[in-house]
Amino acid sequence: NAAFYIFFLDLLANTSSYSSYYVCIFVSAGQMTDLIHTEKELVQSLREYIKAEESKLTAVKSWASKLDALTRLATSDPEGYLAHPVNAYKLMKRLNTEWSELESLVLQNPSDGFIGNISVHRQYFPDAEDETGAAKALMRLQDTYQLDSEAFSKGKLPGVHSNAVLTVDDCFDMGKTAYNDADYYHAVLWFQQALKQLDDGEEAVVTKAEILDYLSYSVYQMGDIPRAIELTRRLVAVDPSHERAGGNLRYFERLLSKQLNEMNQAYQPASEEPIQLGTYTRPKDHLPERESYEALCRGEGLQMTEARRSRLFCRYQDGRGSPRLLLKPMKEEDEWDSPHIVRYLEMLSDEEIEKIKELAKPRLARATVRDPKTGVLTTANYRVSKSAWLEAEEDPVIERVNQRIEDITGLTVQTAELLQVANYGVGGQYEPHFDFSRMSDVEAGGATVFPDFGAAIWPRKGTSVFWYNLFRSGEGDYRTRHAACPVLVGSKWVSNKWIHERGQEFRRPCGLTEVD
């Protein structure tokens, strides 16, 4: 039976903090913390190399100074210098022994230790896929939270201001990542930001001609031919010998002239307003509720009215008289009235959270979805996280958590899925989906939102959230289509428990109608 109910726990919300473990590193903030420690070790190794090089150079300089004085004296009167037998002996000794020692010193390679250290760690370094994935994650955050490129480049995120800045070259590389993926919408935004920072006087490796070349073509691909012409003219002015600029300019001008003639319109010069978020319309994608989903992630469009809020309560929950909850009942809060969503406070202690993370971290692997055409599990851009599965027998903490879930829900976990732990990294998300069709999906994110009825459930450390995604009849409650918003700042850990319908026949019997 592929049907189940949903129960998930917030292990860690918005905190700063090998094998398949190191594949797709960018999707797991927990794994990226290892890279921070690795980089610190490499910096220490680099400093040791620099110190060894400086020590070697000091010794060579000392040799050079001593020999410079000797050779000046000797060359002023070679015969008189060699007339003294000690000088003759020392010349023989220097050329036979000491210059050989100097040669050995110069040939010493203090970089061996550093090179060896970096070679050991290189197998765990992020690869091109990780760099591309991290860049696309920034663009995903940019879209979801409506952040312009300048805000990102200056480290100005909502509620956060840091020294994490993007240089001209960083912005240019972001643009190239989008450009190489034929994503000209984001390419324009990031090339424009690179150009702005370069025009403001920031130093860079990339040249203005390179930026204008990519930007003008990306703007053309967005259908803005007048601006493409203006940018190409700037390119020609900067680099008159550019191999493509002249041809592109003539092509754009002919194309614009043809369009104006067909529409019987006069030429209008390109807008002098700088390109920014909103200048061009973001292309539509596969997700029909994209706008409502992203609005909910930003805290907009919530359908929590005063009338609805008045129907939400908090209570002590003893799990229908569970002996384990009689003396210490669970604190339960209503999050939504229909469908009914509740949150349990103090579900996990800090010690339990750390133990679950400790057990899961070595096993984290890129979360997958099942391809609807082939049935094969595969990774997808709309699900960006890593997950691991933990069995009750592995540790008393897992067994205790499973029992606690059974106690407060009144449902048996004997037929439930294993406890799943998920960690979200840069821009980690899971776009709107149902959970009653397949059992290998993960759910987590900045907030969990329900586009159908306009709810957003915000993460709180150590709490758990529970809802039924099936009616008592076993029919799916399609209102529970939900999404995990991208993680904007921090690391998010969540644990999920999918409780199957099978085995609950007497604990949650059918109602009188299909939608009870």
CSV table of C-alpha atoms in Angstrom, one decimal, residues 21-339:
chain,number,residue,atom,x,y,z
A,21,TYR,CA,28.6,11.3,1.3
A,22,TYR,CA,30.7,13.7,-0.8
A,23,VAL,CA,28.6,13.5,-4.0
A,24,CYS,CA,26.7,16.8,-4.6
A,25,ILE,CA,28.1,18.5,-1.6
A,26,PHE,CA,26.3,21.8,-2.1
A,27,VAL,CA,22.9,20.2,-1.3
A,28,SER,CA,23.9,19.5,2.3
A,29,ALA,CA,25.0,22.2,4.7
A,30,GLY,CA,26.0,19.6,7.2
A,31,GLN,CA,28.5,18.2,4.8
A,32,MET,CA,29.8,21.6,3.7
A,33,THR,CA,30.9,22.3,7.3
A,34,ASP,CA,33.5,19.5,6.9
A,35,LEU,CA,34.9,21.5,4.0
A,36,ILE,CA,35.3,24.5,6.3
A,37,HIS,CA,37.6,22.5,8.5
A,38,THR,CA,39.4,21.0,5.5
A,39,GLU,CA,40.1,24.5,4.2
A,40,LYS,CA,41.4,25.7,7.6
A,41,GLU,CA,43.8,22.7,7.6
A,42,LEU,CA,45.0,23.6,4.1
A,43,VAL,CA,45.5,27.2,5.0
A,44,GLN,CA,47.7,26.1,8.0
A,45,SER,CA,49.6,23.8,5.6
A,46,LEU,CA,50.0,26.7,3.2
A,47,ARG,CA,51.4,28.9,6.0
A,48,GLU,CA,53.9,26.2,6.9
A,49,TYR,CA,55.0,26.0,3.2
A,50,ILE,CA,55.4,29.8,3.1
A,51,LYS,CA,57.5,29.7,6.3
A,52,ALA,CA,59.7,27.0,4.8
A,53,GLU,CA,60.1,29.0,1.6
A,54,GLU,CA,61.0,32.1,3.5
A,55,SER,CA,63.5,30.2,5.6
A,56,LYS,CA,65.0,28.8,2.5
A,57,LEU,CA,65.1,32.2,0.8
A,58,THR,CA,66.8,33.7,3.9
A,59,ALA,CA,69.5,31.1,3.8
A,60,VAL,CA,70.0,31.7,0.0
A,61,LYS,CA,70.2,35.4,0.6
A,62,SER,CA,72.8,34.9,3.3
A,63,TRP,CA,74.9,32.8,0.9
A,64,ALA,CA,74.5,35.5,-1.8
A,65,SER,CA,75.6,38.3,0.5
A,66,LYS,CA,78.6,36.5,1.7
A,67,LEU,CA,79.7,35.4,-1.7
A,68,ASP,CA,79.1,38.8,-3.2
A,69,ALA,CA,81.5,40.4,-0.8
A,70,LEU,CA,84.1,37.6,-1.5
A,71,THR,CA,83.9,37.9,-5.3
A,72,ARG,CA,84.2,41.7,-5.2
A,73,LEU,CA,87.4,41.4,-3.2
A,74,ALA,CA,88.7,38.5,-5.3
A,75,THR,CA,88.0,40.1,-8.7
A,76,SER,CA,89.6,43.4,-7.7
A,77,ASP,CA,93.0,41.7,-7.7
A,78,PRO,CA,92.7,38.0,-8.6
A,79,GLU,CA,96.4,37.2,-8.5
A,80,GLY,CA,97.0,39.1,-5.3
A,81,TYR,CA,93.9,37.4,-3.7
A,82,LEU,CA,95.1,33.9,-4.7
A,83,ALA,CA,98.6,34.7,-3.5
A,84,HIS,CA,97.4,34.0,0.0
A,85,PRO,CA,97.2,30.2,0.4
A,86,VAL,CA,94.1,30.3,2.7
A,87,ASN,CA,92.2,32.2,-0.1
A,88,ALA,CA,93.3,29.6,-2.6
A,89,TYR,CA,92.2,26.8,-0.3
A,90,LYS,CA,88.8,28.4,0.4
A,91,LEU,CA,88.2,29.0,-3.3
A,92,MET,CA,88.7,25.2,-4.0
A,93,LYS,CA,86.5,24.3,-1.0
A,94,ARG,CA,83.7,26.7,-2.0
A,95,LEU,CA,83.6,25.5,-5.6
A,96,ASN,CA,83.9,21.8,-4.7
A,97,THR,CA,81.7,21.6,-1.5
A,98,GLU,CA,79.9,24.8,-0.6
A,99,TRP,CA,78.4,25.5,-4.0
A,100,SER,CA,77.1,21.9,-4.1
A,101,GLU,CA,75.5,22.5,-0.7
A,102,LEU,CA,73.9,25.7,-2.0
A,103,GLU,CA,72.7,23.8,-5.1
A,104,SER,CA,71.1,21.2,-2.8
A,105,LEU,CA,69.5,24.0,-0.8
A,106,VAL,CA,68.0,25.6,-3.9
A,107,LEU,CA,66.8,22.3,-5.2
A,108,GLN,CA,64.9,21.6,-1.9
A,109,ASN,CA,61.2,21.7,-2.5
A,110,PRO,CA,59.3,22.9,0.6
A,111,SER,CA,56.1,22.5,-1.3
A,112,ASP,CA,56.1,18.7,-1.0
A,113,GLY,CA,54.3,18.7,2.3
A,114,PHE,CA,51.7,21.2,1.1
A,115,ILE,CA,51.2,19.4,-2.2
A,116,GLY,CA,50.9,16.0,-0.4
A,117,ASN,CA,48.3,17.5,2.0
A,118,ILE,CA,46.2,19.0,-0.7
A,119,SER,CA,46.4,15.8,-2.8
A,120,VAL,CA,44.9,13.9,0.2
A,121,HIS,CA,42.0,16.2,0.5
A,122,ARG,CA,41.4,16.8,-3.2
A,123,GLN,CA,39.3,13.7,-3.5
A,124,TYR,CA,36.8,15.3,-1.2
A,125,PHE,CA,36.7,18.7,-2.9
A,126,PRO,CA,33.6,20.0,-4.6
A,127,ASP,CA,33.5,19.4,-8.4
A,128,ALA,CA,32.2,21.4,-11.3
A,129,GLU,CA,28.7,20.0,-10.6
A,130,ASP,CA,28.8,21.4,-7.0
A,131,GLU,CA,29.9,24.8,-8.2
A,132,THR,CA,27.2,24.9,-10.8
A,133,GLY,CA,24.6,23.6,-8.3
A,134,ALA,CA,25.6,26.3,-5.8
A,135,ALA,CA,25.3,29.0,-8.4
A,136,LYS,CA,21.9,27.8,-9.5
A,137,ALA,CA,20.9,27.7,-5.8
A,138,LEU,CA,21.7,31.4,-5.5
A,139,MET,CA,19.5,32.1,-8.5
A,140,ARG,CA,16.7,30.0,-7.0
A,141,LEU,CA,16.9,32.1,-3.8
A,142,GLN,CA,17.0,35.2,-5.9
A,143,ASP,CA,13.7,34.2,-7.6
A,144,THR,CA,11.9,32.9,-4.5
A,145,TYR,CA,12.7,35.8,-2.2
A,146,GLN,CA,12.8,38.5,-5.0
A,147,LEU,CA,16.4,39.5,-4.3
A,148,ASP,CA,18.3,41.6,-6.8
A,149,SER,CA,21.8,40.7,-7.8
A,150,GLU,CA,23.3,43.8,-6.0
A,151,ALA,CA,21.8,42.7,-2.7
A,152,PHE,CA,23.4,39.3,-3.1
A,153,SER,CA,26.7,40.8,-4.2
A,154,LYS,CA,26.9,43.0,-1.1
A,155,GLY,CA,25.7,40.2,1.3
A,156,LYS,CA,22.4,42.0,2.1
A,157,LEU,CA,19.9,39.2,2.7
A,158,PRO,CA,16.6,39.8,4.5
A,159,GLY,CA,17.5,40.2,8.2
A,160,VAL,CA,21.1,39.5,7.6
A,161,HIS,CA,24.1,41.7,6.7
A,162,SER,CA,27.5,40.1,6.4
A,163,ASN,CA,30.9,40.6,4.8
A,164,ALA,CA,30.1,37.8,2.3
A,165,VAL,CA,30.4,39.7,-1.0
A,166,LEU,CA,30.6,38.7,-4.6
A,167,THR,CA,33.3,40.3,-6.8
A,168,VAL,CA,33.1,41.3,-10.4
A,169,ASP,CA,34.5,37.9,-11.4
A,170,ASP,CA,32.1,36.1,-9.1
A,171,CYS,CA,29.1,37.8,-10.7
A,172,PHE,CA,30.5,37.2,-14.2
A,173,ASP,CA,30.9,33.4,-13.4
A,174,MET,CA,27.3,33.4,-12.1
A,175,GLY,CA,26.2,34.9,-15.4
A,176,LYS,CA,28.2,32.3,-17.3
A,177,THR,CA,26.6,29.4,-15.4
A,178,ALA,CA,23.2,30.7,-16.4
A,179,TYR,CA,24.4,31.5,-20.0
A,180,ASN,CA,25.8,28.0,-20.5
A,181,ASP,CA,22.4,26.6,-19.4
A,182,ALA,CA,20.6,28.9,-21.9
A,183,ASP,CA,19.1,30.7,-18.9
A,184,TYR,CA,19.4,34.2,-20.4
A,185,TYR,CA,17.0,35.7,-17.8
A,186,HIS,CA,19.5,35.1,-14.9
A,187,ALA,CA,22.5,35.6,-17.2
A,188,VAL,CA,21.4,39.2,-17.9
A,189,LEU,CA,21.0,40.0,-14.2
A,190,TRP,CA,24.4,38.7,-13.3
A,191,PHE,CA,26.3,40.1,-16.3
A,192,GLN,CA,24.7,43.5,-15.6
A,193,GLN,CA,25.8,43.3,-12.0
A,194,ALA,CA,29.4,42.4,-13.0
A,195,LEU,CA,29.4,45.4,-15.4
A,196,LYS,CA,28.0,47.8,-12.8
A,197,GLN,CA,30.7,46.8,-10.3
A,198,LEU,CA,33.4,47.1,-12.9
A,199,ASP,CA,32.1,50.6,-13.9
A,200,ASP,CA,32.2,51.5,-10.3
A,201,GLY,CA,36.0,51.0,-10.3
A,202,GLU,CA,36.3,47.5,-8.8
A,203,GLU,CA,39.3,45.6,-10.1
A,204,ALA,CA,38.8,42.3,-11.9
A,205,VAL,CA,40.4,39.7,-14.1
A,206,VAL,CA,37.5,39.7,-16.6
A,207,THR,CA,37.5,42.6,-19.0
A,208,LYS,CA,34.7,45.0,-19.8
A,209,ALA,CA,34.7,43.7,-23.4
A,210,GLU,CA,34.1,40.1,-22.2
A,211,ILE,CA,31.2,41.2,-20.0
A,212,LEU,CA,29.6,43.3,-22.8
A,213,ASP,CA,30.0,40.5,-25.3
A,214,TYR,CA,28.0,38.1,-23.1
A,215,LEU,CA,25.5,40.7,-21.8
A,216,SER,CA,24.6,42.0,-25.3
A,217,TYR,CA,23.9,38.5,-26.6
A,218,SER,CA,21.9,37.5,-23.5
A,219,VAL,CA,19.8,40.7,-23.8
A,220,TYR,CA,19.2,39.9,-27.5
A,221,GLN,CA,18.0,36.4,-26.4
A,222,MET,CA,15.5,38.1,-24.1
A,223,GLY,CA,14.1,39.9,-27.1
A,224,ASP,CA,15.3,43.4,-26.2
A,225,ILE,CA,17.0,44.3,-29.5
A,226,PRO,CA,17.4,48.1,-28.9
A,227,ARG,CA,19.3,47.4,-25.7
A,228,ALA,CA,21.3,44.7,-27.4
A,229,ILE,CA,22.3,47.3,-30.1
A,230,GLU,CA,23.3,49.9,-27.4
A,231,LEU,CA,25.4,47.3,-25.5
A,232,THR,CA,27.1,46.1,-28.7
A,233,ARG,CA,28.0,49.7,-29.6
A,234,ARG,CA,29.6,50.0,-26.2
A,235,LEU,CA,31.5,46.8,-26.9
A,236,VAL,CA,32.8,48.2,-30.3
A,237,ALA,CA,33.9,51.4,-28.6
A,238,VAL,CA,35.8,49.4,-25.9
A,239,ASP,CA,37.3,46.9,-28.4
A,240,PRO,CA,37.0,48.0,-32.1
A,241,SER,CA,38.9,44.8,-33.2
A,242,HIS,CA,36.5,42.4,-31.4
A,243,GLU,CA,35.9,39.5,-33.8
A,244,ARG,CA,32.1,39.3,-33.3
A,245,ALA,CA,31.0,42.7,-32.2
A,246,GLY,CA,30.8,44.3,-35.7
A,247,GLY,CA,28.9,41.4,-37.2
A,248,ASN,CA,26.5,41.2,-34.3
A,249,LEU,CA,25.8,44.9,-34.4
A,250,ARG,CA,25.0,44.8,-38.1
A,251,TYR,CA,22.7,41.8,-37.6
A,252,PHE,CA,20.9,43.4,-34.6
A,253,GLU,CA,20.4,46.6,-36.6
A,254,ARG,CA,19.0,44.8,-39.6
A,255,LEU,CA,16.7,42.7,-37.4
A,256,LEU,CA,15.4,45.7,-35.6
A,257,SER,CA,14.8,47.6,-38.9
A,258,LYS,CA,12.9,44.7,-40.2
A,259,GLN,CA,10.7,44.4,-37.1
A,260,LEU,CA,9.9,48.2,-37.1
A,261,ASN,CA,9.0,48.1,-40.8
A,262,GLU,CA,6.7,45.1,-40.3
A,263,MET,CA,4.9,46.9,-37.4
A,264,ASN,CA,5.1,50.3,-39.1
A,265,GLN,CA,6.7,51.8,-36.0
A,266,ALA,CA,9.5,54.4,-35.6
A,267,TYR,CA,12.8,53.6,-33.9
A,268,GLN,CA,12.8,54.1,-30.1
A,269,PRO,CA,16.2,54.2,-28.4
A,270,ALA,CA,17.0,51.7,-25.7
A,271,SER,CA,15.9,52.5,-22.2
A,272,GLU,CA,18.5,54.3,-20.2
A,273,GLU,CA,17.3,52.6,-17.0
A,274,PRO,CA,19.8,49.9,-15.8
A,275,ILE,CA,18.7,46.3,-16.1
A,276,GLN,CA,17.4,45.1,-12.7
A,277,LEU,CA,15.0,42.6,-11.2
A,278,GLY,CA,11.7,43.1,-13.0
A,279,THR,CA,13.1,44.6,-16.2
A,280,TYR,CA,12.4,41.3,-17.9
A,281,THR,CA,9.7,38.7,-17.2
A,282,ARG,CA,11.0,35.4,-15.8
A,283,PRO,CA,10.1,32.6,-18.2
A,284,LYS,CA,7.3,30.2,-17.1
A,285,ASP,CA,8.3,26.8,-16.0
A,286,HIS,CA,6.7,23.4,-15.2
A,287,LEU,CA,5.2,24.5,-11.9
A,288,PRO,CA,1.7,25.9,-12.3
A,289,GLU,CA,1.5,27.4,-8.8
A,290,ARG,CA,5.0,28.9,-8.9
A,291,GLU,CA,3.9,32.4,-8.0
A,292,SER,CA,1.7,31.4,-5.1
A,293,TYR,CA,4.3,28.9,-3.8
A,294,GLU,CA,7.1,31.5,-3.8
A,295,ALA,CA,4.8,34.2,-2.3
A,296,LEU,CA,4.0,31.9,0.6
A,297,CYS,CA,7.7,31.3,1.1
A,298,ARG,CA,8.1,35.1,1.5
A,299,GLY,CA,5.3,35.1,4.0
A,300,GLU,CA,2.9,36.7,1.5
A,301,GLY,CA,-0.6,35.6,0.6
A,302,LEU,CA,-1.2,33.7,3.8
A,303,GLN,CA,-4.9,32.8,4.3
A,304,MET,CA,-4.8,33.0,8.1
A,305,THR,CA,-7.8,35.1,8.9
A,306,GLU,CA,-8.9,36.2,12.4
A,307,ALA,CA,-11.9,33.9,12.1
A,308,ARG,CA,-9.7,31.0,11.3
A,309,ARG,CA,-7.2,32.0,14.0
A,310,SER,CA,-10.0,32.0,16.6
A,311,ARG,CA,-10.5,28.2,15.9
A,312,LEU,CA,-6.9,27.4,16.7
A,313,PHE,CA,-6.1,26.2,20.2
A,314,CYS,CA,-3.3,24.7,22.3
A,315,ARG,CA,-3.7,21.7,24.6
A,316,TYR,CA,-1.9,19.0,26.5
A,317,GLN,CA,-2.0,15.7,24.6
A,318,ASP,CA,-1.8,12.4,26.4
A,319,GLY,CA,-2.2,10.2,23.4
A,320,ARG,CA,-5.6,8.9,24.3
A,321,GLY,CA,-4.4,7.8,27.8
A,322,SER,CA,-0.9,6.5,26.8
A,323,PRO,CA,0.8,5.5,30.1
A,324,ARG,CA,4.0,7.2,28.8
A,325,LEU,CA,2.3,10.5,28.5
A,326,LEU,CA,0.0,10.6,31.6
A,327,LEU,CA,2.6,12.2,33.9
A,328,LYS,CA,4.2,14.3,31.2
A,329,PRO,CA,1.7,15.0,28.3
A,330,MET,CA,2.9,16.5,25.1
A,331,LYS,CA,2.2,20.2,24.3
A,332,GLU,CA,0.1,20.3,21.2
A,333,GLU,CA,-0.7,23.5,19.1
A,334,ASP,CA,-3.1,23.9,16.2
A,335,GLU,CA,-1.3,25.2,13.1
A,336,TRP,CA,-4.3,25.0,10.7
A,337,ASP,CA,-7.9,24.1,11.0
A,338,SER,CA,-8.8,22.4,7.7
A,339,PRO,CA,-7.0,20.2,6.9
